[in-house]
XYZ file of C-alpha atoms in Angstrom:
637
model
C 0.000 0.000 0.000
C 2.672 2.308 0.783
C 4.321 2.034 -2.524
C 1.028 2.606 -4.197
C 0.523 5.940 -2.221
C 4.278 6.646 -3.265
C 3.540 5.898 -6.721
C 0.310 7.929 -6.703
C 2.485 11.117 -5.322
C 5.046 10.524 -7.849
C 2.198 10.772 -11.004
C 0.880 13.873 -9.646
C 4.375 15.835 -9.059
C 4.889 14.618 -12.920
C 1.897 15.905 -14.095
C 2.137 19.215 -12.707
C 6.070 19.634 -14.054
C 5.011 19.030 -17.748
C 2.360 21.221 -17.366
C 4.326 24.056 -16.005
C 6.792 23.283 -18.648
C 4.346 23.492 -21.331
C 5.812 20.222 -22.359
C 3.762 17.097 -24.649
C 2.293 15.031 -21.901
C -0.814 12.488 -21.816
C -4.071 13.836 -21.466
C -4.834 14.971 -17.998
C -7.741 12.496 -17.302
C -5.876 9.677 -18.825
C -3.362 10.515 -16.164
C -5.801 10.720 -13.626
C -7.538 7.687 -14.911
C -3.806 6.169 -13.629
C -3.815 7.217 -10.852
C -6.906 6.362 -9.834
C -6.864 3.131 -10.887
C -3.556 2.785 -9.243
C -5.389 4.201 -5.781
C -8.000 1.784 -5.758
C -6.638 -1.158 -6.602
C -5.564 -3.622 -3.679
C -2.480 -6.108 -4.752
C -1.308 -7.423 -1.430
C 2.547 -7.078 -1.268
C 4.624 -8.167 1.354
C 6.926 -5.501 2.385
C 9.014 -7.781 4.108
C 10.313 -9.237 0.596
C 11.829 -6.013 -0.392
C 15.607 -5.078 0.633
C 16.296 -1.887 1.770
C 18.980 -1.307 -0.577
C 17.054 -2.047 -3.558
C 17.584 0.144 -6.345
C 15.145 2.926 -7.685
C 14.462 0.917 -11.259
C 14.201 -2.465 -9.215
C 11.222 -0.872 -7.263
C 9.837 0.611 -10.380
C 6.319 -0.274 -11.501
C 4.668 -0.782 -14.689
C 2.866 2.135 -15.605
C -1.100 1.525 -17.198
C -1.566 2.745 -20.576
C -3.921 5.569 -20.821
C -7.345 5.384 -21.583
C -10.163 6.759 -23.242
C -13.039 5.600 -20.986
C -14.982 8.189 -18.548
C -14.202 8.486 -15.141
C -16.247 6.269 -12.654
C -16.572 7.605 -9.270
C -16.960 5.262 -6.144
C -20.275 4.578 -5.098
C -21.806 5.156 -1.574
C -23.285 2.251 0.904
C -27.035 1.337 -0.629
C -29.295 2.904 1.933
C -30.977 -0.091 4.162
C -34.867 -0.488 2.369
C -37.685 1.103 4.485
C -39.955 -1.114 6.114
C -43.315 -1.616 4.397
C -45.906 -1.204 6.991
C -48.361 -3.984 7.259
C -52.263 -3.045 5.825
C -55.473 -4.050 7.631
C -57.489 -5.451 4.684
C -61.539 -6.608 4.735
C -62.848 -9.903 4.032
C -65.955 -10.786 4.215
C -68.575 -13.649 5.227
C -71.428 -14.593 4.435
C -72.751 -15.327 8.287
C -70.362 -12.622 9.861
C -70.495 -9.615 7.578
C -67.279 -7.825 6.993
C -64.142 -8.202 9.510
C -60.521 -7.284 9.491
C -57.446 -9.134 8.412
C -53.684 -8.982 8.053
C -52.351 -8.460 4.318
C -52.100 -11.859 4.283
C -55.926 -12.675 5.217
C -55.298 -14.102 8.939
C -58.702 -12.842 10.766
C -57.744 -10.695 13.460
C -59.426 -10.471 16.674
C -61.612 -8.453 19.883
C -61.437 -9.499 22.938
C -64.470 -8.486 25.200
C -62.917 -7.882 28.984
C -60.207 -5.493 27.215
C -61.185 -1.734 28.145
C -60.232 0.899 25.906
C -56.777 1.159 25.028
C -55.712 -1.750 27.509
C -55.087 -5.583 26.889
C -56.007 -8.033 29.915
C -54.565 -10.936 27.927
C -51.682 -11.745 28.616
C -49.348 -15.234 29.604
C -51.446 -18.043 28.229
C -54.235 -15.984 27.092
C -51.212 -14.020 24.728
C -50.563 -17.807 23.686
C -53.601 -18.430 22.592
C -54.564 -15.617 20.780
C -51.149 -13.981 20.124
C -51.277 -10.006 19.745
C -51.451 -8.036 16.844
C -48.371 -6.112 16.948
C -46.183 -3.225 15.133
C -43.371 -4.181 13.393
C -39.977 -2.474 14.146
C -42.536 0.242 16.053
C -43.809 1.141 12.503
C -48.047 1.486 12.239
C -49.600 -0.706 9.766
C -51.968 1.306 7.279
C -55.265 0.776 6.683
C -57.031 -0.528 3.495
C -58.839 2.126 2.232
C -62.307 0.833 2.331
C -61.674 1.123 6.107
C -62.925 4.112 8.194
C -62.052 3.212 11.314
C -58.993 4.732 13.619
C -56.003 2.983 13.949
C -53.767 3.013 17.092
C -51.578 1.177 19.805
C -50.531 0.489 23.335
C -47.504 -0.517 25.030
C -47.730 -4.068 26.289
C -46.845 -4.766 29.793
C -44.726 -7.726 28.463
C -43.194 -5.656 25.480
C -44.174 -4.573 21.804
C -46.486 -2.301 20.584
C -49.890 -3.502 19.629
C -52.281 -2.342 17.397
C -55.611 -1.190 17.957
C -58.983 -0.429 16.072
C -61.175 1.933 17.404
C -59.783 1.807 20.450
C -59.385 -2.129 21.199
C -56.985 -4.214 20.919
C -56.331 -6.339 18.176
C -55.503 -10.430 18.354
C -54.671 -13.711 16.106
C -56.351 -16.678 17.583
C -53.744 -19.998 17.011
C -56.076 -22.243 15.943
C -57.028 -20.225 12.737
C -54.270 -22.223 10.025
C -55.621 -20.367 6.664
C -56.664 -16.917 5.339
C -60.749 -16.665 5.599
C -60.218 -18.664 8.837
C -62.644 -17.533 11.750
C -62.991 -20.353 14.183
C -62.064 -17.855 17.156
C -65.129 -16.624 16.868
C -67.626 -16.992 19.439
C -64.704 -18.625 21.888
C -65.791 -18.560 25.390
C -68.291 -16.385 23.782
C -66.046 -13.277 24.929
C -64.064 -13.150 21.410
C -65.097 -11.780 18.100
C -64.211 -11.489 14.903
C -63.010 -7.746 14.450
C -65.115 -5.550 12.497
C -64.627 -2.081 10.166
C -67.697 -1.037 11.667
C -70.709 -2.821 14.359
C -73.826 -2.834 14.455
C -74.543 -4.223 17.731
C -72.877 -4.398 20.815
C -73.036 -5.756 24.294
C -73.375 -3.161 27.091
C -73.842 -3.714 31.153
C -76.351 -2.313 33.313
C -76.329 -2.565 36.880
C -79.861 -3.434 37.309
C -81.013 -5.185 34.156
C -77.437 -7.005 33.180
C -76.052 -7.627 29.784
C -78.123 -5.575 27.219
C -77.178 -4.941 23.316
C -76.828 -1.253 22.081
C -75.876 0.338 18.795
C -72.663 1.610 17.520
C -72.858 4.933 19.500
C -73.576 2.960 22.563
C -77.164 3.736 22.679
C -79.599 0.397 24.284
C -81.590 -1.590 21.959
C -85.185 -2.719 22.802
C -87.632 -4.921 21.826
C -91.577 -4.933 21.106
C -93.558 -7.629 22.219
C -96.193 -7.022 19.725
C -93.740 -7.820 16.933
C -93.641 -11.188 15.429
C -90.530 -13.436 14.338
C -88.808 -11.386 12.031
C -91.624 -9.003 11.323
C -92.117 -5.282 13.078
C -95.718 -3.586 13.385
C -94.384 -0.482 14.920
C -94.765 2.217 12.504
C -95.911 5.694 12.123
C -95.621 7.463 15.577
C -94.759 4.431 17.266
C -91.326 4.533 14.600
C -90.682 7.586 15.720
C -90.509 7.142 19.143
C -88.869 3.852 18.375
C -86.308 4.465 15.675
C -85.880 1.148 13.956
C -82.436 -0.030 13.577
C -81.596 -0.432 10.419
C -78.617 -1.579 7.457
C -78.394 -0.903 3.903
C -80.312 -3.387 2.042
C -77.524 -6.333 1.335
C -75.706 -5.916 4.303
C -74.771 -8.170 6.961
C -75.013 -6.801 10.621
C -72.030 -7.193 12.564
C -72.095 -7.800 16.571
C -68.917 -6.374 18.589
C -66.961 -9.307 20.811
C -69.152 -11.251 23.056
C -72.341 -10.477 21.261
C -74.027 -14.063 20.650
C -77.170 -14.926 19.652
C -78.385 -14.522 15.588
C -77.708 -11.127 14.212
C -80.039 -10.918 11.032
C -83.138 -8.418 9.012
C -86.288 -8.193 8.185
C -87.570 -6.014 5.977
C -90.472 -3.579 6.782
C -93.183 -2.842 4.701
C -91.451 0.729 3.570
C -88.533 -1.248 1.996
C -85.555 -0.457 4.251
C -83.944 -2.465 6.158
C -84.040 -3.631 10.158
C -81.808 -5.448 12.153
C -82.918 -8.322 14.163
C -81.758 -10.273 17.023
C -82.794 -14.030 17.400
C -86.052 -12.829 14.910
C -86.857 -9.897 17.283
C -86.683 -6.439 15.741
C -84.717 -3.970 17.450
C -85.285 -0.424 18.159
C -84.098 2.635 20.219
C -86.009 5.150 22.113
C -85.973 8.470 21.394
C -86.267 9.459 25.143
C -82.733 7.792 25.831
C -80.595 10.871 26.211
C -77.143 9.341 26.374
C -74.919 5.909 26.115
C -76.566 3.443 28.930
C -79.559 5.317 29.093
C -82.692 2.555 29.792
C -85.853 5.093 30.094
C -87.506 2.980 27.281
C -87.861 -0.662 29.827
C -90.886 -1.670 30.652
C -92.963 1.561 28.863
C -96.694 0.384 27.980
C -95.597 -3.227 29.628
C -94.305 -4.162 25.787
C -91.487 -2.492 25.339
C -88.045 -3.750 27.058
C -84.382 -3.705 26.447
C -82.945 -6.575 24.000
C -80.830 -8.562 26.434
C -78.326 -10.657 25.664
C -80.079 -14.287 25.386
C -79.061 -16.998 27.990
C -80.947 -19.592 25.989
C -82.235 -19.569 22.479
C -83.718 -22.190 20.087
C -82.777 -24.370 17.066
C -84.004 -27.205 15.833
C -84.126 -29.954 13.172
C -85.847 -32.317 10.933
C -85.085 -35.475 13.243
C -85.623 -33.527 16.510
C -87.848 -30.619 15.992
C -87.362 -27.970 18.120
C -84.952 -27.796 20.854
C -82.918 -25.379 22.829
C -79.223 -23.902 22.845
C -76.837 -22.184 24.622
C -75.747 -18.182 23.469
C -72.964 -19.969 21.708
C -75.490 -22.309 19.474
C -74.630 -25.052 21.313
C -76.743 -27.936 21.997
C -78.548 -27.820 25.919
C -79.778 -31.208 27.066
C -82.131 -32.832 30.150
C -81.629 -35.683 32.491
C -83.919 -38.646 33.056
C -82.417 -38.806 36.568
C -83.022 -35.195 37.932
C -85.685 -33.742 40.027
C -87.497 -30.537 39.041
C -84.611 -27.794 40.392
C -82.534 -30.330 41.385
C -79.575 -31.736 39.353
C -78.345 -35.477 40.026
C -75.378 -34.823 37.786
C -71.916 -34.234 39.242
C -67.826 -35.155 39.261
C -67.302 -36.950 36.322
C -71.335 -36.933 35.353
C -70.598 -32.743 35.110
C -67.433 -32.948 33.389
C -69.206 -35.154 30.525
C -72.199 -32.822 30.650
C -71.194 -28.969 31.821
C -74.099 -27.421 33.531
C -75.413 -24.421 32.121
C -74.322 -21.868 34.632
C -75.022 -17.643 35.345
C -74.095 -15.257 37.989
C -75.122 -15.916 41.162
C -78.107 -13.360 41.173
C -78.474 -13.183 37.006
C -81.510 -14.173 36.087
C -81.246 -15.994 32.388
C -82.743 -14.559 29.523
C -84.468 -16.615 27.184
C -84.662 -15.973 23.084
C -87.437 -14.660 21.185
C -88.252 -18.235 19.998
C -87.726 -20.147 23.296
C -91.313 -20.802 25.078
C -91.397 -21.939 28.953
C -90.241 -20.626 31.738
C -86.285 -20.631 32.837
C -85.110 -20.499 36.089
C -81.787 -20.785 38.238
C -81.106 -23.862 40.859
C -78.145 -23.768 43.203
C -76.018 -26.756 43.003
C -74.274 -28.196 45.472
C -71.118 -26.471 45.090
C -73.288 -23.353 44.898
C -72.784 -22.162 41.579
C -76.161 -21.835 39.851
C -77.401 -23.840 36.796
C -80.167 -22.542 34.478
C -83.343 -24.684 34.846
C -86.152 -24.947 32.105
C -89.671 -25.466 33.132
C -87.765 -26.448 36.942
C -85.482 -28.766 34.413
C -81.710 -28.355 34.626
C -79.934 -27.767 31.344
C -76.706 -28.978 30.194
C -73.986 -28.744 27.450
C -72.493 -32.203 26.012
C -68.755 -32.875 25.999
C -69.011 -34.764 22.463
C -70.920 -31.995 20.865
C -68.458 -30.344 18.802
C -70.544 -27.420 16.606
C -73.610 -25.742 16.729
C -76.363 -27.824 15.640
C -74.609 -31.030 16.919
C -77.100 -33.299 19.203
C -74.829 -36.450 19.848
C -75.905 -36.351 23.188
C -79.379 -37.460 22.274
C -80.463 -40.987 24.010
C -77.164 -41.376 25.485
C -77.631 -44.101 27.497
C -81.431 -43.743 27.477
C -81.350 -40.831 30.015
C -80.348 -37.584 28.001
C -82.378 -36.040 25.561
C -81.830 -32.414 23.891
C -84.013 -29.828 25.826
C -87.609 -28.593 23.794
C -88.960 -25.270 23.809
C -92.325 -27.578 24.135
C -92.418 -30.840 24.874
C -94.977 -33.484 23.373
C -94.046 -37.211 25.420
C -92.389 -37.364 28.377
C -92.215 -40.107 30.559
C -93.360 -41.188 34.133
C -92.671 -44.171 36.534
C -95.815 -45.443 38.375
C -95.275 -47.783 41.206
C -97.353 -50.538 39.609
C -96.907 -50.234 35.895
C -93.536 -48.846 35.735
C -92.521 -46.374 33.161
C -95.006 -45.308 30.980
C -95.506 -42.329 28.565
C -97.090 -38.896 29.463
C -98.055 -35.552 28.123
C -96.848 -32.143 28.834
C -99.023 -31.812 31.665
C -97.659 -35.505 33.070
C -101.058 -37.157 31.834
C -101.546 -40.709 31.004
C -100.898 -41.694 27.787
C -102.797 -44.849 26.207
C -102.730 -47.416 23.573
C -105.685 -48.764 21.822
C -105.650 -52.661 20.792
C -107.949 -52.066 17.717
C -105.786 -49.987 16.245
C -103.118 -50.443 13.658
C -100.117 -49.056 13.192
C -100.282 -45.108 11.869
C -103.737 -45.431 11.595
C -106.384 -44.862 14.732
C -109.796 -46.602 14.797
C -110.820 -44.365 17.461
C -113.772 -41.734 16.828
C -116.693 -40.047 17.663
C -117.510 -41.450 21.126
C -114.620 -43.031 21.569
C -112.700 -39.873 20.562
C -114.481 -38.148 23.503
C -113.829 -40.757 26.027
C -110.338 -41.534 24.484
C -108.816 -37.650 23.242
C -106.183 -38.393 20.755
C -102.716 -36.255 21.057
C -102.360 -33.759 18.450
C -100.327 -31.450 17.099
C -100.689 -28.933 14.280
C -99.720 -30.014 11.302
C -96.365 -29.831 10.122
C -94.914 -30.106 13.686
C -92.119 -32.807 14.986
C -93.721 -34.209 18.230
C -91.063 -34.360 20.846
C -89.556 -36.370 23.936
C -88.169 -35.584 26.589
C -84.607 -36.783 28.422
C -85.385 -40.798 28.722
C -88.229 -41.347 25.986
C -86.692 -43.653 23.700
C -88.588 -45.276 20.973
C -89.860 -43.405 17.808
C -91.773 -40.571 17.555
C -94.278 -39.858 14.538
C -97.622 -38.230 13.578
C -100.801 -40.279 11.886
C -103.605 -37.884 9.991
C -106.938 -38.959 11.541
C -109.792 -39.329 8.507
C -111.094 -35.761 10.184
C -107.568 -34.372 9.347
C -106.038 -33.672 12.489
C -102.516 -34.860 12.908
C -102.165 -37.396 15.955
C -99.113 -38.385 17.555
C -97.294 -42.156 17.529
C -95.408 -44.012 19.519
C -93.232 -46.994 17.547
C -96.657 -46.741 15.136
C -99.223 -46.640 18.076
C -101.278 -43.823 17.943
C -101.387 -41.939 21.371
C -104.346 -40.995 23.595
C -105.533 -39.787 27.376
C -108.227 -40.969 28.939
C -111.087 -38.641 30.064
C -111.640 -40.021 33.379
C -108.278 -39.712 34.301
C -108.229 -36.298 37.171
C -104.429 -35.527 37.838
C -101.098 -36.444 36.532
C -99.918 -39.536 37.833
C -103.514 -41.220 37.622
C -103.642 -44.239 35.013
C -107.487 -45.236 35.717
C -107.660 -46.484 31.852
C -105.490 -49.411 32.098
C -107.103 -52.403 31.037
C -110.649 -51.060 30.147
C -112.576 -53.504 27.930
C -109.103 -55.227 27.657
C -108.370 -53.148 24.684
C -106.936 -49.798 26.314
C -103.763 -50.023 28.153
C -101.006 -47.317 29.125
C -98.489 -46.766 26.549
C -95.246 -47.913 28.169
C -91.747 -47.066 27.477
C -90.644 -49.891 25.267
C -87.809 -52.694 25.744
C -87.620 -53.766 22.732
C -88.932 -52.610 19.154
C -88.687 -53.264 15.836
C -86.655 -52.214 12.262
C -85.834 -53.551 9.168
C -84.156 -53.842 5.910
C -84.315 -55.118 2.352
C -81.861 -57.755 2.859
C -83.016 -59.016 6.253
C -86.418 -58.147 6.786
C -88.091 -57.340 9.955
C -85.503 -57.881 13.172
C -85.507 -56.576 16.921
C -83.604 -53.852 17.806
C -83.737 -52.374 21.530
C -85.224 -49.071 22.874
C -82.459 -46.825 21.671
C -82.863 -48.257 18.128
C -79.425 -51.161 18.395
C -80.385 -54.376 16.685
C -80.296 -57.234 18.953
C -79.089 -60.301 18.315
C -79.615 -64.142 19.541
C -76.483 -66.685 20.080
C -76.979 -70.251 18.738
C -75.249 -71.750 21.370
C -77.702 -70.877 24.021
C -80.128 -72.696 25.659
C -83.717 -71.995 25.973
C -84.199 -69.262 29.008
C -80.399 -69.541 29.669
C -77.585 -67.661 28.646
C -73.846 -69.393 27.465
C -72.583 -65.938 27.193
C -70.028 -64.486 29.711
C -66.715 -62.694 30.107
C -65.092 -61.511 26.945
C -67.761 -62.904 25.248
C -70.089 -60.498 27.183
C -68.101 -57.614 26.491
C -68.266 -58.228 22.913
C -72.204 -59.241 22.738
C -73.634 -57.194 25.792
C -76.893 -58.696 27.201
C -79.889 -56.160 26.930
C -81.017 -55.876 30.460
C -83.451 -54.712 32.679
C -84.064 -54.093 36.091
C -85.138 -56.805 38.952
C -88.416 -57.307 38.779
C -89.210 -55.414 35.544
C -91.322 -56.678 32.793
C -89.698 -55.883 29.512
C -92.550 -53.907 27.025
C -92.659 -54.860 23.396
C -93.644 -52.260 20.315
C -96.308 -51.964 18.718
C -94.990 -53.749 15.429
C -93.141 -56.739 18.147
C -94.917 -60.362 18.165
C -94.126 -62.911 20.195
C -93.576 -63.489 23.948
C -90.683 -60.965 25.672
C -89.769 -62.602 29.577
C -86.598 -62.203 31.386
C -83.893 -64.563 32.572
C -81.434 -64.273 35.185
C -78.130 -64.533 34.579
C -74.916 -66.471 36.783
C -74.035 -62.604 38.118
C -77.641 -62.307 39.260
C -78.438 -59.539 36.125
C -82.125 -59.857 34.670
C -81.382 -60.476 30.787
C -84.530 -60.243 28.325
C -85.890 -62.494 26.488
C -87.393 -63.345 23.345
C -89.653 -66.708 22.766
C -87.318 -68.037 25.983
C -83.901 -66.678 23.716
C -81.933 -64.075 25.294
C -80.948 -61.154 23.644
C -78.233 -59.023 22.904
C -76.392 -56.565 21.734
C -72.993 -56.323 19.289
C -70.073 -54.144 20.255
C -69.047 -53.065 16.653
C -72.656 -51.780 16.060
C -71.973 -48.227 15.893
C -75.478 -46.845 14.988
C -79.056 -47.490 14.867
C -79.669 -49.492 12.063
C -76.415 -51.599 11.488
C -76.344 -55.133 11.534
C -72.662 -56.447 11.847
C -73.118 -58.893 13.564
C -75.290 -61.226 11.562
C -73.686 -64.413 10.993
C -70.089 -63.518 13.325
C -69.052 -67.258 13.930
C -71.590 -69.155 12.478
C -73.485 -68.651 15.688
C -74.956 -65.086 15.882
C -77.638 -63.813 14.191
C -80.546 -61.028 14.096
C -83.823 -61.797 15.647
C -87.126 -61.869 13.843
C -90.272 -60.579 15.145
C-alpha cells in the first residue's frame, strides 16, 4: 500500500512539471484515470520481501496505458430499504359480515374484557390468541375501504400492539388459513373484528347484559312484533327508531355479542336489524350511552338482552334449545325438578349451564317456557327450564350437533315444548305422558299409523295432536320413535313406535292411570324394551329401545344364557331391572320374559332366547353382527 501511495504522489508531481513546462504530456484524465486506478486497486505485497537497498528501477512499476473511458466515481453504501408497513385489509362472510385481516388474510381479533386502550390478555391468554403487533414500532396502514382509527398500546410484556377503534387487536392460534374464523364466538367473549358494528353488548347494573348500537345507545324490543316481522310504525317509529342496514348488508355484533344477528324487511322497503327474529329499536327518550328510560314503557317495550338460551331445531328432533354460543342444551332422566343429580365426572361429561349468582337468564325470542336458576351443590347456579336443569355435552363439537341425544337412554336435547315425556308409576312402571304428566294410552284395535278411534270413543279416548307440520317431541329418557298419523277428520295425531297416542277422560291428575285395562283393549303406553326395524336384505328384526339391533347366540339354551366374560363384552346382554317386565312395540310379536343370569343380572328375552347386543354396532340401524361365527344372528319378530 505504501508504494502505491508513493507511486500515486510521484504521477501527480509529474503531471504538474510538464504542465508548467508546457511540455507534450498524456491527457490529464488519462493521467488521472492512472492514478486512480492505481489508488484503488488492492495487490497485497509483502513488504518484508523487499531489501532496503534495492535500487530505484528495481522498485519501479509498470505504468497503465492511458485510456479513453470516462471516469467512474466510487459509489456510496445502498441505503438499508424502508420497512413496508403492514395493511389491515376486509374480508368478508357470508354469516359474519365484513371483519378485518392482516395483508395476508389471517382474521384478526376483539377481545371483550379489554377496556379501551388496555389488553387483559396476557401469559397463556397471549398464547392463545397472540397479539397483533407493530413491526420495528412502525403502524400498519389501513385498506382504504376502512374508516375506522387505527392506534396502539404498550404491552406490559413488550411490543407495541395495534388497535382499532380503540381495542386491541388479536390472532387466535387455531385459525391455520386466510378466511379462517374459528375464534369466533370462543368462550363467547371473542369476536371477529369488524370495520364497523352494528350491535354491541353493554352492562347495566340493574337489568345485566343488554345490546346497544354503535354509538352505545340500548336496543329494545316490542312484544307485539312477530318473528322477524315489526308492526311499529308511524308514531310508534318515531318514538322507536328502527335499527336499520343498507339493504344487502350483513349486521355485525362487537366481541361477546351471541345470539343470531339478522333483518327483516319492513313494509317501507328499508332495512331492520334483528336479534334471534326480534326487531330492534331505540327510544328516542334515551338521552345518552346506557340510558334505559324505554324498559318496561306500555308493559311491551323492554331492552334486548343478551339471550341466555335460544332455540334451534331440526328435521329429526324438531325444536330444541341452545346455549348463546349455538350449542346444543340437554335434560336428564335422573333429575328432580330444580334439582340436578349430575356431578364429578357426570358434570365434566355434561357442563351445567351456569349464570351469575343473582343473574336471572334470559331466554330468546323463539324459546317458550319458563327458565329459572337452581343452586347446586357447590353453589354455583345452573339454568333450569320449566324447573329442568340444562346442560352442554362434551361430544358436541358445533352448533347444531345433538350427539348427546339418548345417550344411554337418560339424556335427551331440551324442547322449547315438549310433546311425550315419561313417568314411573309404582305398579306399571314407566309409561308415557303428556306435557301436563297425563296418562298416555294405547288402543288394541288400532293399527299401526292409523287410529280406529272416533266419535264417542274420541271423547272418552282424546287423541294427542299437534298442528300439522310439527315434529312431536320427547323428553330426556323417551326412547322409541316418535311420529304423527292424519286422523280421517284431518287432524294430525301423535305415535309411539306406530301406536297412535291418547288420554283418557276419566283420568283427574297427573300420575292417575285409571284407563289401564278397560274392555281389555286400552292399556297405558309404556316405554318400550324392545322394538322393531328392518331392511331389504333381512327383513323385519328386533332392535332395543335406543334403536341397536339385537341379536340371539346359537349356542344358548332356551331361558339360559352361554354368554359371559369376553364374550359379554363383545355381545352385551340387553337388560333390565329386577323385577321389571320388559314392554314390546307396537310392530313386536311374540312373547318378551326375562332370565337371570350367573351374576344375578335380569337379561330379556325373546320366545325363551336371550338377547343381545354387538359391540361393533356403531349406529341405529347396522347389523354387523349377523352371521359372526356361524353362531350369531338377528332376531325376527
Amino acid at each position: 500500500m505504501k508504494k502505491q501511495i508513493l507511486m500515486s504522489i510521484g504521477l501527480m508531481i509529474l503531471l504538474f512539471t510538464l504542465a508548467a513546462c508546457g511540455g507534450e504530456s498524456a491527457d490529464v484524465a488519462d493521467v488521472v484515470d492512472v492514478v486512480e486506478e492505481t489508488a484503488v486497486e488492492e495487490m497485497p505485497v509483502d513488504e518484508t520481501e523487499h531489501d532496503a537497498d534495492m535500487s530505484d528501477e528495481e522498485m519501479e512499476e509498470p505504468t497503465a496505458e492511458p485510456t479513453d473511458e470516462p471516469v467512474v466515481e466510487p459509489t456510496a453504501e445502498p441505503e438499508p430499504e424502508p420497512i413496508m408497513a403492514a395493511t389491515l385489509m376486509v374480508a368478508e362472510s357470508d354469516t359474519l359480515g365484513a371483519y378485518l385481516t392482516d395483508d395476508a388474510g389471517m382474521t384478526l381479533y376483539t377481545f371483550l374484557p379489554d377496556s379501551a386502550d388496555a389488553s387483559v390478555c396476557y401469559d397463556q391468554c397471549a398464547i392463545l390468541w397472540p397479539p397483533f403487533l407493530a413491526e420495528d414500532d412502525v403502524m400498519p396502514a389501513l385498506d382504504a375501504t376502512i374508516s375506522g382509527e387505527l392506534g396502539s398500546i404498550e404491552r406490559t410484556d413488550g411490543g407495541m400492539q395495534i388497535t382499532y377503534n380503540g381495542k386491541p387487536l388479536y390472532y387466535w392460534v387455531n385459525d391455520t388459513n386466510p378466511g379462517d374464523t374459528t375464534g369466533q364466538g370462543v368462550k363467547n367473549v371473542w369476536g371477529v373484528a369488524h370495520p364497523s358494528t352494528t350491535v354491541a353488548l353493554g352492562n347495566n347494573a340493574d337489568l345485566g347484559k343488554l345490546l346497544v348500537d354503535a354509538d352505545g345507545m340500548t336496543l329494545y324490543r316490542f312484544n307485539n312484533d312477530e318473528a322477524g316481522k315489526s308492526n311499529c310504525y308511524g308514531d310508534c317509529a318515531a318514538n322507536w327508531p328502527p335499527l336499520l342496514v343498507d339493504e344487502d348488508v350483513i349486521p355485525t355484533g362487537a366481541a361477546g355479542v351471541v345470539g343470531e344477528l339478522g333483518t327483516a324487511v319492513r313494509d317501507d322497503g328499508t332495512v331492520q336489524v334483528t336479534y334471534e327474529g326480534m326487531p330492534l329499536y331505540g327510544w328516542v327518550n334515551d338521552a345518552a350511552a346506557g340510558d334505559t328510560t324505554g324498559q318496561g314503557v306500555n308493559d311491551v317495550w323492554f331492552v334486548a338482552s343478551q339471550l341466555t338460551v335460544g332455540a334451534s331445531g331440526n328435521e329429526a328432533l324438531g325444536n330444541f334449545l341452545v346455549g348463546a354460543n349455538g350449542m346444543t342444551l340437554y335434560e336428564f332422566a335422573a333429575d328432580k325438578n330444580g334439582e340436578s343429580a349430575c356431578y364429578d365426572q357426570c358434570a365434566t361429561l355434561w357442563p351445567p349451564l351456569l349464570v351469575q349468582n343473582g343473574e336471572m337468564p334470559v331466554a330468546g325470542f323463539k324459546v317458550g317456557g319458563d327458565l329459572g336458576v337452581s343452586e347446586r351443590t357447590d353453589g354455583t347456579m345452573q339454568v333450569t327450564h320449566n324447573g329442568r336443569p340444562l346442560y352442554y355435552w362434551i361430544n358436541d363439537t358445533e352448533a347444531g350437533d345433538t350427539t348427546g341425544q339418548g345417550v344411554k337412554n337418560m339424556w335427551g336435547v331440551a324442547h322449547p315444548s315438549t310433546t311425550v315425556a315419561i313417568d314411573t308409576n309404582a305398579d306399571l312402571g314407566k309409561l308415557l305422558v303428556d306435557a301436563d304428566g297425563m296418562t298416555l294410552y294405547r288402543f288394541n284395535n288400532d293399527e299401526a299409523g292409523k287410529s280406529n278411534c272416533y266419535d264417542d270413543c274420541a271423547a272418552n279416548w282424546p287423541p294427542l295432536l299437534v298442528d300439522e307440520g310439527a315434529i312431536p317431541t320427547g323428553a330426556a329418557g323417551v326412547v322409541g320413535e316418535l311420529g304423527t298419523a292424519v286422523r280421517d277428520d284431518g287432524t294430525v295425531q301423535v305415535t309411539y313406535e306406530g301406536m297412535p297416542l291418547y288420554g283418557w277422560v276419566n283420568d283427574a291428575a297427573a300420575g292417575d292411570a285409571t284407563g289401564q285395562g278397560v274392555k281389555d283393549v286400552w292399556f297405558v303406553a309404556s316405554q318400550l324394551t324392545v322394538g322393531a326395524s328392518n331392511d331389504e336384505e333381512l327383513g323385519d328384526f328386533l332392535v332395543g329401545a335406543n334403536g341397536m339391533t339385537l341379536y340371539q347366540f346359537a349356542a344358548d339354551a332356551d331361558g339360559e344364557s352361554a354368554c359371559y366374560d369376553q364374550c359379554a363384552t363383545n355381545w352385551p346382554p340387553l337388560l333390565v331391572q329386577n323385577g321389571e317386565m320388559p314392554i314390546g312395540g307396537f310392530k313386536v310379536g311374540g312373547d318378551l320374559g326375562v332370565s337371570e343370569r350367573t351374576d344375578g343380572t335380569m337379561q330379556v328375552t325373546y320366545n325363551g332366547s336371550p338377547v343381545y347386543f354387538w359391540i361393533n354396532d356403531s349406529v341405529a340401524g347396522d347389523t354387523t353382527g349377523q352371521g359372526v361365527n356361524d353362531a350369531w344372528f338377528v332376531i325376527a319378530p
